[in-house]
């Protein structure tokens, strides 16, 4: 199961839909990968059972219900990959390195208006 197939097969309403820039949102990549692995496991059973229905109820719908907030789809234009305004947060584990990150961030900003 790939994300593009999933987007076509499951045309969810806009509040649950996966936008074209999904792969730019690191948490979306992780959540959708986990969803794909669960899907593969559910559909790869040797005998018919309830795993297929359980995947939808236990994994698919809850994942999509929370993914928009976690991945912050609201920061995107949702029309093109180029329109994605989401920026992955920089994680700094050493305090001294934080100074360099802040300095680089400030230098990269547009000048304040007069």
PDB file of N, CA and C in Angstrom:
ATOM      1  N   UNK A   1       0.849  -1.180   0.000  1.00  0.00           N
ATOM      2  CA  UNK A   1       0.000   0.000   0.000  1.00  0.00           C
ATOM      3  C   UNK A   1       0.886   1.231   0.000  1.00  0.00           C
ATOM      4  N   UNK A   2       0.756   2.064  -1.009  1.00  0.00           N
ATOM      5  CA  UNK A   2       1.471   3.329  -1.046  1.00  0.00           C
ATOM      6  C   UNK A   2       0.523   4.476  -0.723  1.00  0.00           C
ATOM      7  N   UNK A   3       1.086   5.612  -0.356  1.00  0.00           N
ATOM      8  CA  UNK A   3       0.250   6.750   0.045  1.00  0.00           C
ATOM      9  C   UNK A   3      -0.585   7.262  -1.123  1.00  0.00           C
ATOM     10  N   UNK A   4      -0.026   7.306  -2.320  1.00  0.00           N
ATOM     11  CA  UNK A   4      -0.812   7.804  -3.461  1.00  0.00           C
ATOM     12  C   UNK A   4      -1.989   6.875  -3.749  1.00  0.00           C
ATOM     13  N   UNK A   5      -1.762   5.562  -3.673  1.00  0.00           N
ATOM     14  CA  UNK A   5      -2.863   4.615  -3.832  1.00  0.00           C
ATOM     15  C   UNK A   5      -3.894   4.851  -2.742  1.00  0.00           C
ATOM     16  N   UNK A   6      -3.438   5.014  -1.519  1.00  0.00           N
ATOM     17  CA  UNK A   6      -4.327   5.220  -0.376  1.00  0.00           C
ATOM     18  C   UNK A   6      -5.170   6.483  -0.563  1.00  0.00           C
ATOM     19  N   UNK A   7      -4.555   7.559  -1.041  1.00  0.00           N
ATOM     20  CA  UNK A   7      -5.281   8.823  -1.250  1.00  0.00           C
ATOM     21  C   UNK A   7      -6.386   8.654  -2.291  1.00  0.00           C
ATOM     22  N   UNK A   8      -6.134   7.851  -3.329  1.00  0.00           N
ATOM     23  CA  UNK A   8      -7.155   7.615  -4.360  1.00  0.00           C
ATOM     24  C   UNK A   8      -8.229   6.650  -3.866  1.00  0.00           C
ATOM     25  N   UNK A   9      -7.827   5.618  -3.172  1.00  0.00           N
ATOM     26  CA  UNK A   9      -8.749   4.568  -2.738  1.00  0.00           C
ATOM     27  C   UNK A   9      -9.663   5.025  -1.609  1.00  0.00           C
ATOM     28  N   UNK A  10      -9.154   5.874  -0.747  1.00  0.00           N
ATOM     29  CA  UNK A  10      -9.902   6.371   0.409  1.00  0.00           C
ATOM     30  C   UNK A  10     -10.057   7.889   0.300  1.00  0.00           C
ATOM     31  N   UNK A  11     -11.012   8.353  -0.493  1.00  0.00           N
ATOM     32  CA  UNK A  11     -11.184   9.808  -0.658  1.00  0.00           C
ATOM     33  C   UNK A  11     -11.896  10.418   0.557  1.00  0.00           C
ATOM     34  N   UNK A  12     -11.156  10.596   1.628  1.00  0.00           N
ATOM     35  CA  UNK A  12     -11.710  11.132   2.863  1.00  0.00           C
ATOM     36  C   UNK A  12     -12.103  12.596   2.697  1.00  0.00           C
ATOM     37  N   UNK A  13     -12.962  13.108   3.573  1.00  0.00           N
ATOM     38  CA  UNK A  13     -13.310  14.527   3.531  1.00  0.00           C
ATOM     39  C   UNK A  13     -12.068  15.380   3.801  1.00  0.00           C
ATOM     40  N   UNK A  14     -12.119  16.656   3.427  1.00  0.00           N
ATOM     41  CA  UNK A  14     -10.934  17.518   3.535  1.00  0.00           C
ATOM     42  C   UNK A  14     -10.257  17.527   4.904  1.00  0.00           C
ATOM     43  N   UNK A  15     -11.025  17.424   5.977  1.00  0.00           N
ATOM     44  CA  UNK A  15     -10.397  17.483   7.304  1.00  0.00           C
ATOM     45  C   UNK A  15      -9.587  16.227   7.637  1.00  0.00           C
ATOM     46  N   UNK A  16      -9.775  15.153   6.893  1.00  0.00           N
ATOM     47  CA  UNK A  16      -9.011  13.919   7.115  1.00  0.00           C
ATOM     48  C   UNK A  16      -8.085  13.575   5.952  1.00  0.00           C
ATOM     49  N   UNK A  17      -8.205  14.285   4.849  1.00  0.00           N
ATOM     50  CA  UNK A  17      -7.433  13.963   3.645  1.00  0.00           C
ATOM     51  C   UNK A  17      -5.935  14.187   3.859  1.00  0.00           C
ATOM     52  N   UNK A  18      -5.141  13.386   3.187  1.00  0.00           N
ATOM     53  CA  UNK A  18      -3.684  13.514   3.237  1.00  0.00           C
ATOM     54  C   UNK A  18      -3.264  14.417   2.081  1.00  0.00           C
ATOM     55  N   UNK A  19      -2.632  15.559   2.361  1.00  0.00           N
ATOM     56  CA  UNK A  19      -2.262  16.486   1.288  1.00  0.00           C
ATOM     57  C   UNK A  19      -1.063  15.982   0.482  1.00  0.00           C
ATOM     58  N   UNK A  20      -0.843  16.560  -0.700  1.00  0.00           N
ATOM     59  CA  UNK A  20       0.261  16.121  -1.562  1.00  0.00           C
ATOM     60  C   UNK A  20       1.642  16.270  -0.919  1.00  0.00           C
ATOM     61  N   UNK A  21       1.766  17.159   0.050  1.00  0.00           N
ATOM     62  CA  UNK A  21       3.071  17.408   0.677  1.00  0.00           C
ATOM     63  C   UNK A  21       3.296  16.548   1.914  1.00  0.00           C
ATOM     64  N   UNK A  22       2.532  15.480   2.072  1.00  0.00           N
ATOM     65  CA  UNK A  22       2.595  14.647   3.278  1.00  0.00           C
ATOM     66  C   UNK A  22       4.010  14.220   3.630  1.00  0.00           C
ATOM     67  N   UNK A  23       4.835  13.940   2.625  1.00  0.00           N
ATOM     68  CA  UNK A  23       6.182  13.411   2.873  1.00  0.00           C
ATOM     69  C   UNK A  23       7.147  14.459   3.410  1.00  0.00           C
ATOM     70  N   UNK A  24       6.744  15.729   3.397  1.00  0.00           N
ATOM     71  CA  UNK A  24       7.563  16.787   3.984  1.00  0.00           C
ATOM     72  C   UNK A  24       7.333  16.905   5.492  1.00  0.00           C
ATOM     73  N   UNK A  25       6.325  16.232   5.997  1.00  0.00           N
ATOM     74  CA  UNK A  25       5.972  16.261   7.418  1.00  0.00           C
ATOM     75  C   UNK A  25       6.493  14.969   8.050  1.00  0.00           C
ATOM     76  N   UNK A  26       7.576  15.052   8.801  1.00  0.00           N
ATOM     77  CA  UNK A  26       8.239  13.845   9.309  1.00  0.00           C
ATOM     78  C   UNK A  26       7.304  12.952  10.122  1.00  0.00           C
ATOM     79  N   UNK A  27       6.433  13.526  10.919  1.00  0.00           N
ATOM     80  CA  UNK A  27       5.536  12.686  11.713  1.00  0.00           C
ATOM     81  C   UNK A  27       4.536  11.955  10.816  1.00  0.00           C
ATOM     82  N   UNK A  28       4.149  12.586   9.707  1.00  0.00           N
ATOM     83  CA  UNK A  28       3.242  11.919   8.764  1.00  0.00           C
ATOM     84  C   UNK A  28       3.933  10.715   8.136  1.00  0.00           C
ATOM     85  N   UNK A  29       5.207  10.859   7.816  1.00  0.00           N
ATOM     86  CA  UNK A  29       5.960   9.736   7.244  1.00  0.00           C
ATOM     87  C   UNK A  29       5.963   8.565   8.224  1.00  0.00           C
ATOM     88  N   UNK A  30       6.229   8.843   9.482  1.00  0.00           N
ATOM     89  CA  UNK A  30       6.282   7.775  10.487  1.00  0.00           C
ATOM     90  C   UNK A  30       4.909   7.149  10.719  1.00  0.00           C
ATOM     91  N   UNK A  31       3.876   7.983  10.875  1.00  0.00           N
ATOM     92  CA  UNK A  31       2.524   7.470  11.129  1.00  0.00           C
ATOM     93  C   UNK A  31       2.006   6.666   9.933  1.00  0.00           C
ATOM     94  N   UNK A  32       2.238   7.171   8.724  1.00  0.00           N
ATOM     95  CA  UNK A  32       1.752   6.470   7.535  1.00  0.00           C
ATOM     96  C   UNK A  32       2.550   5.191   7.271  1.00  0.00           C
ATOM     97  N   UNK A  33       3.824   5.186   7.634  1.00  0.00           N
ATOM     98  CA  UNK A  33       4.610   3.956   7.524  1.00  0.00           C
ATOM     99  C   UNK A  33       4.057   2.900   8.472  1.00  0.00           C
ATOM    100  N   UNK A  34       3.763   3.299   9.698  1.00  0.00           N
ATOM    101  CA  UNK A  34       3.184   2.359  10.663  1.00  0.00           C
ATOM    102  C   UNK A  34       1.830   1.853  10.175  1.00  0.00           C
ATOM    103  N   UNK A  35       1.037   2.739   9.590  1.00  0.00           N
ATOM    104  CA  UNK A  35      -0.267   2.347   9.059  1.00  0.00           C
ATOM    105  C   UNK A  35      -0.102   1.345   7.916  1.00  0.00           C
ATOM    106  N   UNK A  36       0.902   1.567   7.069  1.00  0.00           N
ATOM    107  CA  UNK A  36       1.162   0.661   5.955  1.00  0.00           C
ATOM    108  C   UNK A  36       1.581  -0.725   6.455  1.00  0.00           C
ATOM    109  N   UNK A  37       2.441  -0.766   7.464  1.00  0.00           N
ATOM    110  CA  UNK A  37       2.893  -2.048   8.009  1.00  0.00           C
ATOM    111  C   UNK A  37       1.713  -2.808   8.616  1.00  0.00           C
ATOM    112  N   UNK A  38       0.849  -2.093   9.335  1.00  0.00           N
ATOM    113  CA  UNK A  38      -0.343  -2.734   9.912  1.00  0.00           C
ATOM    114  C   UNK A  38      -1.274  -3.229   8.808  1.00  0.00           C
ATOM    115  N   UNK A  39      -1.389  -2.460   7.728  1.00  0.00           N
ATOM    116  CA  UNK A  39      -2.214  -2.847   6.581  1.00  0.00           C
ATOM    117  C   UNK A  39      -1.677  -4.139   5.962  1.00  0.00           C
ATOM    118  N   UNK A  40      -0.373  -4.161   5.719  1.00  0.00           N
ATOM    119  CA  UNK A  40       0.243  -5.356   5.124  1.00  0.00           C
ATOM    120  C   UNK A  40       0.026  -6.585   5.995  1.00  0.00           C
ATOM    121  N   UNK A  41       0.164  -6.419   7.302  1.00  0.00           N
ATOM    122  CA  UNK A  41      -0.040  -7.548   8.218  1.00  0.00           C
ATOM    123  C   UNK A  41      -1.491  -8.017   8.196  1.00  0.00           C
ATOM    124  N   UNK A  42      -2.428  -7.077   8.153  1.00  0.00           N
ATOM    125  CA  UNK A  42      -3.851  -7.439   8.151  1.00  0.00           C
ATOM    126  C   UNK A  42      -4.248  -8.163   6.866  1.00  0.00           C
ATOM    127  N   UNK A  43      -3.690  -7.730   5.743  1.00  0.00           N
ATOM    128  CA  UNK A  43      -4.067  -8.307   4.456  1.00  0.00           C
ATOM    129  C   UNK A  43      -3.224  -9.516   4.073  1.00  0.00           C
ATOM    130  N   UNK A  44      -2.272  -9.881   4.901  1.00  0.00           N
ATOM    131  CA  UNK A  44      -1.379 -10.993   4.582  1.00  0.00           C
ATOM    132  C   UNK A  44      -1.665 -12.224   5.441  1.00  0.00           C
ATOM    133  N   UNK A  45      -2.875 -12.356   5.923  1.00  0.00           N
ATOM    134  CA  UNK A  45      -3.239 -13.501   6.759  1.00  0.00           C
ATOM    135  C   UNK A  45      -3.545 -14.711   5.878  1.00  0.00           C
ATOM    136  N   UNK A  46      -3.142 -15.907   6.302  1.00  0.00           N
ATOM    137  CA  UNK A  46      -3.388 -17.106   5.497  1.00  0.00           C
ATOM    138  C   UNK A  46      -4.868 -17.484   5.425  1.00  0.00           C
ATOM    139  N   UNK A  47      -5.626 -17.122   6.432  1.00  0.00           N
ATOM    140  CA  UNK A  47      -7.058 -17.447   6.478  1.00  0.00           C
ATOM    141  C   UNK A  47      -7.868 -16.166   6.637  1.00  0.00           C
ATOM    142  N   UNK A  48      -9.062 -16.112   6.040  1.00  0.00           N
ATOM    143  CA  UNK A  48      -9.919 -14.941   6.235  1.00  0.00           C
ATOM    144  C   UNK A  48     -10.243 -14.758   7.720  1.00  0.00           C
ATOM    145  N   UNK A  49     -10.336 -13.509   8.140  1.00  0.00           N
ATOM    146  CA  UNK A  49     -10.644 -13.228   9.539  1.00  0.00           C
ATOM    147  C   UNK A  49     -11.063 -11.784   9.717  1.00  0.00           C
ATOM    148  N   UNK A  50     -11.016 -11.330  10.931  1.00  0.00           N
ATOM    149  CA  UNK A  50     -11.474  -9.978  11.254  1.00  0.00           C
ATOM    150  C   UNK A  50     -10.367  -8.935  11.157  1.00  0.00           C
ATOM    151  N   UNK A  51      -9.160  -9.343  10.810  1.00  0.00           N
ATOM    152  CA  UNK A  51      -8.044  -8.399  10.758  1.00  0.00           C
ATOM    153  C   UNK A  51      -8.288  -7.250   9.786  1.00  0.00           C
ATOM    154  N   UNK A  52      -8.945  -7.518   8.681  1.00  0.00           N
ATOM    155  CA  UNK A  52      -9.199  -6.472   7.682  1.00  0.00           C
ATOM    156  C   UNK A  52     -10.105  -5.384   8.249  1.00  0.00           C
ATOM    157  N   UNK A  53     -11.182  -5.790   8.896  1.00  0.00           N
ATOM    158  CA  UNK A  53     -12.089  -4.815   9.508  1.00  0.00           C
ATOM    159  C   UNK A  53     -11.408  -4.112  10.676  1.00  0.00           C
ATOM    160  N   UNK A  54     -10.653  -4.860  11.456  1.00  0.00           N
ATOM    161  CA  UNK A  54      -9.964  -4.278  12.608  1.00  0.00           C
ATOM    162  C   UNK A  54      -8.968  -3.214  12.165  1.00  0.00           C
ATOM    163  N   UNK A  55      -8.306  -3.424  11.035  1.00  0.00           N
ATOM    164  CA  UNK A  55      -7.356  -2.431  10.540  1.00  0.00           C
ATOM    165  C   UNK A  55      -8.052  -1.094  10.331  1.00  0.00           C
ATOM    166  N   UNK A  56      -9.238  -1.123   9.752  1.00  0.00           N
ATOM    167  CA  UNK A  56      -9.967   0.121   9.513  1.00  0.00           C
ATOM    168  C   UNK A  56     -10.389   0.793  10.814  1.00  0.00           C
ATOM    169  N   UNK A  57     -10.956   0.003  11.726  1.00  0.00           N
ATOM    170  CA  UNK A  57     -11.509   0.553  12.968  1.00  0.00           C
ATOM    171  C   UNK A  57     -10.420   0.938  13.965  1.00  0.00           C
ATOM    172  N   UNK A  58      -9.407   0.093  14.087  1.00  0.00           N
ATOM    173  CA  UNK A  58      -8.389   0.311  15.120  1.00  0.00           C
ATOM    174  C   UNK A  58      -7.211   1.160  14.660  1.00  0.00           C
ATOM    175  N   UNK A  59      -6.914   1.148  13.375  1.00  0.00           N
ATOM    176  CA  UNK A  59      -5.698   1.817  12.916  1.00  0.00           C
ATOM    177  C   UNK A  59      -5.957   2.928  11.915  1.00  0.00           C
ATOM    178  N   UNK A  60      -6.650   2.648  10.837  1.00  0.00           N
ATOM    179  CA  UNK A  60      -6.817   3.630   9.765  1.00  0.00           C
ATOM    180  C   UNK A  60      -7.535   4.896  10.236  1.00  0.00           C
ATOM    181  N   UNK A  61      -8.756   4.743  10.690  1.00  0.00           N
ATOM    182  CA  UNK A  61      -9.551   5.920  11.054  1.00  0.00           C
ATOM    183  C   UNK A  61      -8.957   6.702  12.227  1.00  0.00           C
ATOM    184  N   UNK A  62      -8.503   6.059  13.306  1.00  0.00           N
ATOM    185  CA  UNK A  62      -7.885   6.832  14.389  1.00  0.00           C
ATOM    186  C   UNK A  62      -6.600   7.555  13.962  1.00  0.00           C
ATOM    187  N   UNK A  63      -5.801   6.905  13.113  1.00  0.00           N
ATOM    188  CA  UNK A  63      -4.572   7.549  12.651  1.00  0.00           C
ATOM    189  C   UNK A  63      -4.893   8.801  11.862  1.00  0.00           C
ATOM    190  N   UNK A  64      -5.821   8.707  10.927  1.00  0.00           N
ATOM    191  CA  UNK A  64      -6.171   9.876  10.121  1.00  0.00           C
ATOM    192  C   UNK A  64      -6.828  10.963  10.960  1.00  0.00           C
ATOM    193  N   UNK A  65      -7.596  10.574  11.969  1.00  0.00           N
ATOM    194  CA  UNK A  65      -8.269  11.560  12.818  1.00  0.00           C
ATOM    195  C   UNK A  65      -7.266  12.426  13.575  1.00  0.00           C
ATOM    196  N   UNK A  66      -6.135  11.863  13.956  1.00  0.00           N
ATOM    197  CA  UNK A  66      -5.155  12.647  14.715  1.00  0.00           C
ATOM    198  C   UNK A  66      -4.025  13.204  13.843  1.00  0.00           C
ATOM    199  N   UNK A  67      -3.844  12.657  12.647  1.00  0.00           N
ATOM    200  CA  UNK A  67      -2.689  13.016  11.827  1.00  0.00           C
ATOM    201  C   UNK A  67      -2.692  14.476  11.390  1.00  0.00           C
ATOM    202  N   UNK A  68      -3.850  15.017  11.070  1.00  0.00           N
ATOM    203  CA  UNK A  68      -3.904  16.415  10.647  1.00  0.00           C
ATOM    204  C   UNK A  68      -3.344  17.362  11.691  1.00  0.00           C
ATOM    205  N   UNK A  69      -3.675  17.107  12.954  1.00  0.00           N
ATOM    206  CA  UNK A  69      -3.148  17.942  14.036  1.00  0.00           C
ATOM    207  C   UNK A  69      -1.663  17.686  14.259  1.00  0.00           C
ATOM    208  N   UNK A  70      -1.281  16.418  14.279  1.00  0.00           N
ATOM    209  CA  UNK A  70       0.124  16.089  14.526  1.00  0.00           C
ATOM    210  C   UNK A  70       1.041  16.616  13.424  1.00  0.00           C
ATOM    211  N   UNK A  71       0.619  16.466  12.177  1.00  0.00           N
ATOM    212  CA  UNK A  71       1.447  16.884  11.044  1.00  0.00           C
ATOM    213  C   UNK A  71       1.255  18.356  10.698  1.00  0.00           C
ATOM    214  N   UNK A  72       0.290  18.987  11.337  1.00  0.00           N
ATOM    215  CA  UNK A  72      -0.004  20.418  11.141  1.00  0.00           C
ATOM    216  C   UNK A  72      -0.309  20.734   9.673  1.00  0.00           C
ATOM    217  N   UNK A  73      -1.271  19.963   9.120  1.00  0.00           N
ATOM    218  CA  UNK A  73      -1.690  20.211   7.736  1.00  0.00           C
ATOM    219  C   UNK A  73      -2.137  21.655   7.556  1.00  0.00           C
ATOM    220  N   UNK A  74      -2.615  22.297   8.624  1.00  0.00           N
ATOM    221  CA  UNK A  74      -3.127  23.664   8.515  1.00  0.00           C
ATOM    222  C   UNK A  74      -2.051  24.672   8.124  1.00  0.00           C
ATOM    223  N   UNK A  75      -0.789  24.280   8.151  1.00  0.00           N
ATOM    224  CA  UNK A  75       0.291  25.173   7.749  1.00  0.00           C
ATOM    225  C   UNK A  75       0.621  25.048   6.262  1.00  0.00           C
ATOM    226  N   UNK A  76      -0.191  24.311   5.522  1.00  0.00           N
ATOM    227  CA  UNK A  76       0.083  24.057   4.110  1.00  0.00           C
ATOM    228  C   UNK A  76      -1.010  24.641   3.227  1.00  0.00           C
ATOM    229  N   UNK A  77      -0.665  24.816   1.962  1.00  0.00           N
ATOM    230  CA  UNK A  77      -1.667  25.260   0.992  1.00  0.00           C
ATOM    231  C   UNK A  77      -2.517  24.083   0.533  1.00  0.00           C
ATOM    232  N   UNK A  78      -2.007  22.866   0.678  1.00  0.00           N
ATOM    233  CA  UNK A  78      -2.690  21.631   0.276  1.00  0.00           C
ATOM    234  C   UNK A  78      -2.890  21.495  -1.229  1.00  0.00           C
ATOM    235  N   UNK A  79      -2.305  22.350  -2.017  1.00  0.00           N
ATOM    236  CA  UNK A  79      -2.507  22.231  -3.457  1.00  0.00           C
ATOM    237  C   UNK A  79      -1.290  21.647  -4.161  1.00  0.00           C
ATOM    238  N   UNK A  80      -0.114  22.062  -3.755  1.00  0.00           N
ATOM    239  CA  UNK A  80       1.102  21.545  -4.375  1.00  0.00           C
ATOM    240  C   UNK A  80       2.161  21.325  -3.308  1.00  0.00           C
ATOM    241  N   UNK A  81       3.155  20.547  -3.642  1.00  0.00           N
ATOM    242  CA  UNK A  81       4.274  20.338  -2.725  1.00  0.00           C
ATOM    243  C   UNK A  81       4.999  21.659  -2.506  1.00  0.00           C
ATOM    244  N   UNK A  82       5.121  22.466  -3.561  1.00  0.00           N
ATOM    245  CA  UNK A  82       5.806  23.750  -3.439  1.00  0.00           C
ATOM    246  C   UNK A  82       5.066  24.718  -2.523  1.00  0.00           C
ATOM    247  N   UNK A  83       3.767  24.511  -2.325  1.00  0.00           N
ATOM    248  CA  UNK A  83       2.985  25.403  -1.471  1.00  0.00           C
ATOM    249  C   UNK A  83       3.046  25.057  -0.002  1.00  0.00           C
ATOM    250  N   UNK A  84       3.784  24.022   0.349  1.00  0.00           N
ATOM    251  CA  UNK A  84       3.858  23.594   1.745  1.00  0.00           C
ATOM    252  C   UNK A  84       4.713  24.577   2.532  1.00  0.00           C
ATOM    253  N   UNK A  85       4.135  25.139   3.580  1.00  0.00           N
ATOM    254  CA  UNK A  85       4.850  26.100   4.416  1.00  0.00           C
ATOM    255  C   UNK A  85       5.346  25.482   5.717  1.00  0.00           C
ATOM    256  N   UNK A  86       5.138  24.176   5.867  1.00  0.00           N
ATOM    257  CA  UNK A  86       5.541  23.508   7.103  1.00  0.00           C
ATOM    258  C   UNK A  86       7.058  23.461   7.208  1.00  0.00           C
ATOM    259  N   UNK A  87       7.570  23.716   8.395  1.00  0.00           N
ATOM    260  CA  UNK A  87       9.002  23.631   8.652  1.00  0.00           C
ATOM    261  C   UNK A  87       9.203  22.677   9.818  1.00  0.00           C
ATOM    262  N   UNK A  88      10.002  21.656   9.589  1.00  0.00           N
ATOM    263  CA  UNK A  88      10.293  20.706  10.653  1.00  0.00           C
ATOM    264  C   UNK A  88      11.125  21.393  11.722  1.00  0.00           C
ATOM    265  N   UNK A  89      10.750  21.223  12.959  1.00  0.00           N
ATOM    266  CA  UNK A  89      11.478  21.837  14.062  1.00  0.00           C
ATOM    267  C   UNK A  89      12.892  21.278  14.151  1.00  0.00           C
ATOM    268  N   UNK A  90      13.839  22.150  14.485  1.00  0.00           N
ATOM    269  CA  UNK A  90      15.213  21.730  14.687  1.00  0.00           C
ATOM    270  C   UNK A  90      15.368  21.288  16.137  1.00  0.00           C
ATOM    271  N   UNK A  91      15.864  20.092  16.329  1.00  0.00           N
ATOM    272  CA  UNK A  91      16.077  19.580  17.681  1.00  0.00           C
ATOM    273  C   UNK A  91      17.553  19.726  18.016  1.00  0.00           C
ATOM    274  N   UNK A  92      17.833  20.456  19.081  1.00  0.00           N
ATOM    275  CA  UNK A  92      19.208  20.673  19.516  1.00  0.00           C
ATOM    276  C   UNK A  92      19.390  19.973  20.851  1.00  0.00           C
ATOM    277  N   UNK A  93      20.333  19.061  20.899  1.00  0.00           N
ATOM    278  CA  UNK A  93      20.531  18.292  22.123  1.00  0.00           C
ATOM    279  C   UNK A  93      21.628  18.853  23.015  1.00  0.00           C
ATOM    280  N   UNK A  94      22.492  19.708  22.481  1.00  0.00           N
ATOM    281  CA  UNK A  94      23.495  20.310  23.355  1.00  0.00           C
ATOM    282  C   UNK A  94      23.238  21.816  23.411  1.00  0.00           C
ATOM    283  N   UNK A  95      23.287  22.343  24.616  1.00  0.00           N
ATOM    284  CA  UNK A  95      22.933  23.742  24.843  1.00  0.00           C
ATOM    285  C   UNK A  95      23.868  24.674  24.090  1.00  0.00           C
ATOM    286  N   UNK A  96      25.145  24.352  24.030  1.00  0.00           N
ATOM    287  CA  UNK A  96      26.082  25.227  23.337  1.00  0.00           C
ATOM    288  C   UNK A  96      25.783  25.279  21.844  1.00  0.00           C
ATOM    289  N   UNK A  97      25.308  24.169  21.295  1.00  0.00           N
ATOM    290  CA  UNK A  97      24.936  24.162  19.887  1.00  0.00           C
ATOM    291  C   UNK A  97      23.711  25.004  19.609  1.00  0.00           C
ATOM    292  N   UNK A  98      22.905  25.232  20.642  1.00  0.00           N
ATOM    293  CA  UNK A  98      21.705  26.050  20.493  1.00  0.00           C
ATOM    294  C   UNK A  98      22.051  27.468  20.061  1.00  0.00           C
ATOM    295  N   UNK A  99      23.150  28.006  20.570  1.00  0.00           N
ATOM    296  CA  UNK A  99      23.562  29.362  20.215  1.00  0.00           C
ATOM    297  C   UNK A  99      23.758  29.469  18.708  1.00  0.00           C
ATOM    298  N   UNK A 100      24.411  28.493  18.108  1.00  0.00           N
ATOM    299  CA  UNK A 100      24.628  28.508  16.662  1.00  0.00           C
ATOM    300  C   UNK A 100      23.336  28.407  15.879  1.00  0.00           C
ATOM    301  N   UNK A 101      22.408  27.583  16.357  1.00  0.00           N
ATOM    302  CA  UNK A 101      21.117  27.441  15.681  1.00  0.00           C
ATOM    303  C   UNK A 101      20.350  28.752  15.725  1.00  0.00           C
ATOM    304  N   UNK A 102      20.306  29.388  16.887  1.00  0.00           N
ATOM    305  CA  UNK A 102      19.595  30.667  17.021  1.00  0.00           C
ATOM    306  C   UNK A 102      20.259  31.722  16.149  1.00  0.00           C
ATOM    307  N   UNK A 103      21.572  31.783  16.162  1.00  0.00           N
ATOM    308  CA  UNK A 103      22.310  32.753  15.354  1.00  0.00           C
ATOM    309  C   UNK A 103      21.999  32.565  13.867  1.00  0.00           C
ATOM    310  N   UNK A 104      22.068  31.335  13.386  1.00  0.00           N
ATOM    311  CA  UNK A 104      21.764  31.051  11.980  1.00  0.00           C
ATOM    312  C   UNK A 104      20.322  31.407  11.637  1.00  0.00           C
ATOM    313  N   UNK A 105      19.409  31.132  12.562  1.00  0.00           N
ATOM    314  CA  UNK A 105      18.001  31.455  12.333  1.00  0.00           C
ATOM    315  C   UNK A 105      17.803  32.957  12.197  1.00  0.00           C
ATOM    316  N   UNK A 106      18.418  33.724  13.084  1.00  0.00           N
ATOM    317  CA  UNK A 106      18.272  35.184  13.044  1.00  0.00           C
ATOM    318  C   UNK A 106      18.884  35.734  11.762  1.00  0.00           C
ATOM    319  N   UNK A 107      20.033  35.236  11.367  1.00  0.00           N
ATOM    320  CA  UNK A 107      20.672  35.708  10.132  1.00  0.00           C
ATOM    321  C   UNK A 107      19.834  35.394   8.898  1.00  0.00           C
ATOM    322  N   UNK A 108      19.081  34.315   8.940  1.00  0.00           N
ATOM    323  CA  UNK A 108      18.279  33.910   7.790  1.00  0.00           C
ATOM    324  C   UNK A 108      16.956  34.640   7.654  1.00  0.00           C
ATOM    325  N   UNK A 109      16.618  35.470   8.611  1.00  0.00           N
ATOM    326  CA  UNK A 109      15.332  36.176   8.575  1.00  0.00           C
ATOM    327  C   UNK A 109      15.409  37.432   7.720  1.00  0.00           C
ATOM    328  N   UNK A 110      14.257  37.839   7.214  1.00  0.00           N
ATOM    329  CA  UNK A 110      14.167  39.106   6.488  1.00  0.00           C
ATOM    330  C   UNK A 110      14.355  40.252   7.475  1.00  0.00           C
ATOM    331  N   UNK A 111      14.910  41.368   7.009  1.00  0.00           N
ATOM    332  CA  UNK A 111      15.072  42.514   7.911  1.00  0.00           C
ATOM    333  C   UNK A 111      13.711  43.025   8.387  1.00  0.00           C
ATOM    334  N   UNK A 112      13.705  43.585   9.578  1.00  0.00           N
ATOM    335  CA  UNK A 112      12.469  44.157  10.124  1.00  0.00           C
ATOM    336  C   UNK A 112      12.070  45.373   9.302  1.00  0.00           C
ATOM    337  N   UNK A 113      10.762  45.566   9.099  1.00  0.00           N
ATOM    338  CA  UNK A 113      10.330  46.750   8.344  1.00  0.00           C
ATOM    339  C   UNK A 113      10.639  48.029   9.116  1.00  0.00           C
ATOM    340  N   UNK A 114      10.847  49.094   8.365  1.00  0.00           N
ATOM    341  CA  UNK A 114      11.149  50.396   9.008  1.00  0.00           C
ATOM    342  C   UNK A 114       9.953  50.977   9.683  1.00  0.00           C
TER     343      UNK A 114
END
